[in-house]
Short mmCIF file of C-alpha atoms in Angstrom, two decimals:
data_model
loop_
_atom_site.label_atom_id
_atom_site.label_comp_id
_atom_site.label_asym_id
_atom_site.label_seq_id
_atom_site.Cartn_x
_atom_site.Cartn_y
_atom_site.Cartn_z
CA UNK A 907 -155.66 92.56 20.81
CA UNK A 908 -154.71 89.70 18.34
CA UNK A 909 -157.91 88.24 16.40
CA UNK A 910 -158.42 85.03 14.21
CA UNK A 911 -156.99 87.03 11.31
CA UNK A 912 -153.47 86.48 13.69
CA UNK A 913 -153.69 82.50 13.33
CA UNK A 914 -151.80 83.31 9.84
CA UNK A 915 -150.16 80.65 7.56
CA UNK A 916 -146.34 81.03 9.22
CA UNK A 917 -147.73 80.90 12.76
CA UNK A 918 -149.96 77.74 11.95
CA UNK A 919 -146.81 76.31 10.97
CA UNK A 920 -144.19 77.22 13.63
CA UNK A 921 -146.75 75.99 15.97
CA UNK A 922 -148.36 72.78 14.42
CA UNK A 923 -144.72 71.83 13.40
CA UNK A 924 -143.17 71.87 16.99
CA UNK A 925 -142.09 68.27 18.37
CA UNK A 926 -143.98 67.90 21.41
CA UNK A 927 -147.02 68.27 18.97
CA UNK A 928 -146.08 66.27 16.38
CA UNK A 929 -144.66 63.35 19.17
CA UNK A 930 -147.08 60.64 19.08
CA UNK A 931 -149.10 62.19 16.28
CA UNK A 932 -146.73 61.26 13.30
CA UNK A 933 -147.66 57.88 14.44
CA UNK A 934 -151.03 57.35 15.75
CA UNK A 935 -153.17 59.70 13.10
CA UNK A 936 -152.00 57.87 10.14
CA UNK A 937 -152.99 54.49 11.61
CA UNK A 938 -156.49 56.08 12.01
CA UNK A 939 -156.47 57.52 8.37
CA UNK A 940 -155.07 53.87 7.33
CA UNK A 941 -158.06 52.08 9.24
CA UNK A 942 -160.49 54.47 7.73
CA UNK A 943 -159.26 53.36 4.37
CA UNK A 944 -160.13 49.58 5.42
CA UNK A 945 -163.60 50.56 6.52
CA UNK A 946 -164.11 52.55 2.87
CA UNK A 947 -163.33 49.12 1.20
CA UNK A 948 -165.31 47.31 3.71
CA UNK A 949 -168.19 49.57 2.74
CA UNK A 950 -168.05 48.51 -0.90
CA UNK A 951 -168.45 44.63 0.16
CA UNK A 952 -171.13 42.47 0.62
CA UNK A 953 -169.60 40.99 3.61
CA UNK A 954 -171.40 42.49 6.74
CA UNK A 955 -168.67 40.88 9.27
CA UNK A 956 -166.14 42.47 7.41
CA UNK A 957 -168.34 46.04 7.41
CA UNK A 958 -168.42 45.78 11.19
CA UNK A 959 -164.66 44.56 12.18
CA UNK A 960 -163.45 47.10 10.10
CA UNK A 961 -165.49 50.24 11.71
CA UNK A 962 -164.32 48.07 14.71
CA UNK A 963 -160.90 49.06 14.46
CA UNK A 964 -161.53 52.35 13.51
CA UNK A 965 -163.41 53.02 16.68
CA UNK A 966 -160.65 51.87 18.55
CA UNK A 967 -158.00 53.38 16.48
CA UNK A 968 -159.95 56.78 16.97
CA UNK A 969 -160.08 55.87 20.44
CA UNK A 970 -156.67 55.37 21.18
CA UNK A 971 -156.00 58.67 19.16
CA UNK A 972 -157.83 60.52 21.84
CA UNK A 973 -156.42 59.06 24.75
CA UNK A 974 -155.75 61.62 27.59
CA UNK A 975 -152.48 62.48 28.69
CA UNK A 976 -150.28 61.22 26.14
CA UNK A 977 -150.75 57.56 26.84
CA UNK A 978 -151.62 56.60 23.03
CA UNK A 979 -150.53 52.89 22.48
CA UNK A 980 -147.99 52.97 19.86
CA UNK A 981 -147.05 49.68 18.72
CA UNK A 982 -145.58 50.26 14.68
CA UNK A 983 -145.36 53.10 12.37
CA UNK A 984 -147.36 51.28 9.84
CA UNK A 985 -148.43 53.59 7.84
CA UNK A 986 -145.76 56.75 6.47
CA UNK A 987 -147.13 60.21 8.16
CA UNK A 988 -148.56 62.51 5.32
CA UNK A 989 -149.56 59.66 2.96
CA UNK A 990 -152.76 59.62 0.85
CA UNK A 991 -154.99 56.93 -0.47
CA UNK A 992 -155.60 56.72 -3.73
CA UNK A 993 -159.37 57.23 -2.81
CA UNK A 994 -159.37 59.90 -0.32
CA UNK A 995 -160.92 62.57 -2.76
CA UNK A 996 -163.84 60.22 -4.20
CA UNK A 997 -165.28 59.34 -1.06
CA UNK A 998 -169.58 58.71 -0.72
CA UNK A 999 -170.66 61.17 0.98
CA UNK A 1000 -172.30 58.88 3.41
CA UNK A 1001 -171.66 55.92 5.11
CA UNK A 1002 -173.90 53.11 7.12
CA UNK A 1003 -171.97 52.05 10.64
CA UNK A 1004 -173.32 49.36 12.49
CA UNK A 1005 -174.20 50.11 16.29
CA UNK A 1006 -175.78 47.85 18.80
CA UNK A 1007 -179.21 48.85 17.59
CA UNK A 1008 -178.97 48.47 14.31
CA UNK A 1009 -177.25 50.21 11.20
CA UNK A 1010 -176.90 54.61 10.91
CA UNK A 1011 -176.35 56.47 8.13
CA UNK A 1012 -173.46 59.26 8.64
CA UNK A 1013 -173.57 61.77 5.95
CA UNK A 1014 -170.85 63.91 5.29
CA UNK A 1015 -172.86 67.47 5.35
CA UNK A 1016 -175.62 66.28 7.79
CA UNK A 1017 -175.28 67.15 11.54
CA UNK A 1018 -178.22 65.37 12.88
CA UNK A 1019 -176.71 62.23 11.62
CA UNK A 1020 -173.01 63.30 13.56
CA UNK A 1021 -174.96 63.07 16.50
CA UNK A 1022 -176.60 59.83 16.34
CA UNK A 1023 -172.89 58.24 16.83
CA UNK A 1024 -172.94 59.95 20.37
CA UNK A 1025 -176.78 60.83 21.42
CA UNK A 1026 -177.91 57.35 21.77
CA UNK A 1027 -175.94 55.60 23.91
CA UNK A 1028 -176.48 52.62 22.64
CA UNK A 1029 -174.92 53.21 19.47
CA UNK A 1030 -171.39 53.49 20.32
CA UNK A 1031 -171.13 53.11 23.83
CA UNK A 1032 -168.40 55.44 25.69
CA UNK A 1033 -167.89 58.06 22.81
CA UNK A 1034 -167.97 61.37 23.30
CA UNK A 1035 -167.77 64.60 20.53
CA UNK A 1036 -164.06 64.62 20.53
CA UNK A 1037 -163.72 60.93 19.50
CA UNK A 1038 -166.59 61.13 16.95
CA UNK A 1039 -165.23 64.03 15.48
CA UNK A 1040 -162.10 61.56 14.81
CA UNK A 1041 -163.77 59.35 13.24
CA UNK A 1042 -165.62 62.14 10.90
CA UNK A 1043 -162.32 63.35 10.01
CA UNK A 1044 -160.88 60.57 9.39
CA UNK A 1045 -163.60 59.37 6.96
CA UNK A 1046 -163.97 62.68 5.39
CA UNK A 1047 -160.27 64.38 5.82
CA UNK A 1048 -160.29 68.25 4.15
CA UNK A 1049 -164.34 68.40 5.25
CA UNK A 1050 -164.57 67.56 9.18
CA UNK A 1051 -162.12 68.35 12.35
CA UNK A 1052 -161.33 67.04 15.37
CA UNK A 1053 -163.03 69.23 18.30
CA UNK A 1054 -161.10 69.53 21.61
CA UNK A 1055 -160.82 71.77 24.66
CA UNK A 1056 -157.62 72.76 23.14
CA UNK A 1057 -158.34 74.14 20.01
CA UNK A 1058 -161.82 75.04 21.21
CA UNK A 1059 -160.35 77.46 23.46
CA UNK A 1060 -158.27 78.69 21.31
CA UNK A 1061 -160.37 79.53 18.99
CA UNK A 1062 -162.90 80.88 20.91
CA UNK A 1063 -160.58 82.86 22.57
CA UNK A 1064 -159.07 84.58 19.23
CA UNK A 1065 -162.87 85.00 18.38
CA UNK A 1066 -164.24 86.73 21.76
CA UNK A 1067 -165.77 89.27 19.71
CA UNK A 1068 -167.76 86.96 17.98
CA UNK A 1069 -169.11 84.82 21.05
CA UNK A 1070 -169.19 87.23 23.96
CA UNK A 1071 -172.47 87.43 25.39
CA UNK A 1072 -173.64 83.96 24.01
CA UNK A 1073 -175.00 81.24 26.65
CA UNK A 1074 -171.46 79.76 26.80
CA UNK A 1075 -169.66 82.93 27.19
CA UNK A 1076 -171.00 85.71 28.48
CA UNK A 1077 -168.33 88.22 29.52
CA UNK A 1078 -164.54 88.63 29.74
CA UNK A 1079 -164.22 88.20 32.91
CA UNK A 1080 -166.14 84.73 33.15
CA UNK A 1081 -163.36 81.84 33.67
CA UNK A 1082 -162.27 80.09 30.52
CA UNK A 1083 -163.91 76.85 30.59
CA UNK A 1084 -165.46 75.30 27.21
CA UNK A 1085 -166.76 71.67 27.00
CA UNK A 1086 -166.59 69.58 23.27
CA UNK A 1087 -170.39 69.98 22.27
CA UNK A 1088 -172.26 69.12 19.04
CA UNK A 1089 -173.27 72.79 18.99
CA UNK A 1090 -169.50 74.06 19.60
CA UNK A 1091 -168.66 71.69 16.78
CA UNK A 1092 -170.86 73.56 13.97
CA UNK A 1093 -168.95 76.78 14.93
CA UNK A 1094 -165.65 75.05 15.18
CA UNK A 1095 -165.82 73.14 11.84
CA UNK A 1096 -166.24 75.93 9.20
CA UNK A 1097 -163.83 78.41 10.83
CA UNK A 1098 -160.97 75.70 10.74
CA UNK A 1099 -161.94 75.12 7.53
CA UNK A 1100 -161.96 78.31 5.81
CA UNK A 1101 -158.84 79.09 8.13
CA UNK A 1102 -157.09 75.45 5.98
CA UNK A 1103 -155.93 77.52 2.55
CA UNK A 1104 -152.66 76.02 1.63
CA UNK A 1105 -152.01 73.52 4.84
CA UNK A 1106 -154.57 70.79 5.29
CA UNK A 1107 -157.18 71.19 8.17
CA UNK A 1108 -155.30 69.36 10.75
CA UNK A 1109 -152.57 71.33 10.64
CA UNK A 1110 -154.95 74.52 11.63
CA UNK A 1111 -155.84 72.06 14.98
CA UNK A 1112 -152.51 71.16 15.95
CA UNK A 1113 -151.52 74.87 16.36
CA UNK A 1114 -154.48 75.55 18.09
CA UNK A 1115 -153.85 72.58 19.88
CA UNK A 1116 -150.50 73.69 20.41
CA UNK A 1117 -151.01 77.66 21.17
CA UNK A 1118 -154.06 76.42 24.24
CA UNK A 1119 -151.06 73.82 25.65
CA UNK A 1120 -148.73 77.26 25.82
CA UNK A 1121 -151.15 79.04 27.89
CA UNK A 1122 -149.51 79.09 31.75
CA UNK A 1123 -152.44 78.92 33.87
CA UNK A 1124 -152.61 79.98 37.56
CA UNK A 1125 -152.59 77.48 40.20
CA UNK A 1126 -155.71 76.17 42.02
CA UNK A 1127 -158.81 77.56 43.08
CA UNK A 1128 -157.62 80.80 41.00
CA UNK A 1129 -159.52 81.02 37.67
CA UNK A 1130 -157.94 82.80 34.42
CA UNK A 1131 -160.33 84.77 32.83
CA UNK A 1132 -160.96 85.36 28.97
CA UNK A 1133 -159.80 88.79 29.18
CA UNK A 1134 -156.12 87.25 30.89
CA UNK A 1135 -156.42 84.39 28.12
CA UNK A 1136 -156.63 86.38 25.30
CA UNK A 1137 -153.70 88.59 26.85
CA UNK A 1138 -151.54 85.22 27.17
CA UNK A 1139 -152.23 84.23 23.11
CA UNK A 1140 -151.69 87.77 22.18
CA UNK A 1141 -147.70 87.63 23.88
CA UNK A 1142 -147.85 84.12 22.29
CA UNK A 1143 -148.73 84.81 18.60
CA UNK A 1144 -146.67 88.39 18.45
CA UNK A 1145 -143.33 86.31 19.59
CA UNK A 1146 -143.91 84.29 16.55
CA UNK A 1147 -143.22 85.93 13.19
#
């Protein structure tokens, strides 16, 4: 049975590199990465209207990011795929967003302040883990991820021996189901991560992304099972060199 040690540099690649992942993405993640940049400068201005338009459009630029189903709005390539600002590496390493009760700080290494952009929801109303996560990784690309029930799966699944018999996963033969959680996150994060040596983070979630979306699941009420998921990524992974 094929492990995390499988997900190895070449297969990242084949996988992340494919064009139904990459359709859509070459477009709409740079826009988000480019709006990020606006809200950096923003941050370094005494103007507080221009603080809070520019997280603005980063919120909805992260938004449209996530969009289900492949319905991103993409209006111009304004920004090249695979650019970097000039900035990126000396980034704070925390940031004040307004919300509709006030101002929260979001540091880079802190997880109770991750949460504050979902937990109260009157801070950003209508975002959920997988957005927020966007925006993290956007502000802070190389440190966060972006959390999904793609990669999630994924990644639990090439990990089973790690998180069988914890309160989300408790045997084999349970039916894969994961939801985007704060707590998932922490695990998620660090293994990506460390998994990131010589192709940038993102990468690492697009071929999770992209070996979860190459799963053939079974057709209502029938459940797959870990045990037949993990038999499905091992065919997948050993077909690619």
């Amino acid at each position: 049975m094929v492990d995390w040690s499988a997900l190895t540099e070449s297969r990242i690649s084949a996988l992340a590199n494919t064009k139904s992942n990459l359709d859509g993405f070459a477009i709409t993640w740079p826009n988000v990465l480019w709006c990020a940049e606006q809200f950096w400068q923003a941050q370094l201005s005494a103007d507080a209207g221009r603080r809070k338009e520019t997280w603005h459009h980063l919120v909805m630029a992260a938004g449209n990011f996530k969009r289900q189903g492949g319905s991103q709005i993409r209006l111009l390539r304004a920004v090249r795929p695979g650019h970097v600002w000039p900035n990126e590496s000396k980034r704070p390493t925390s940031c004040t967003v307004p919300t509709l009760t006030g101002d929260v700080r979001v540091d880079l290494g802190d997880p109770v302040t991750w949460r504050l952009l979902t937990e109260n929801k009157r801070s950003v109303r209508g975002l959920g883990v997988p957005t927020a996560t966007t925006l993290l990784s956007a502000l802070w690309p190389g440190a966060h991820v972006i959390i999904d029930v793609r990669d999630l799966t994924a990644t639990v699944g090439l990990n089973l021996d790690e998180v069988v018999g914890n309160r989300w996963v408790r045997q084999l033969q349970d039916p894969v189901r994961v939801r985007a959680s704060w707590g998932w996150y922490e695990w998620l994060q660090p293994k990506v991560i460390a998994k990131a040596h010589n192709v940038e983070p993102v990468a690492v979630e697009r071929s999770l992304y992209e070996l979860d979306a190459r799963v053939k699941r079974p057709a209502k009420p029938e459940k797959l099972t870990w045990a037949q998921y993990v038999k499905a990524v091992d065919a997948i992974l050993l077909a690619i060199p």
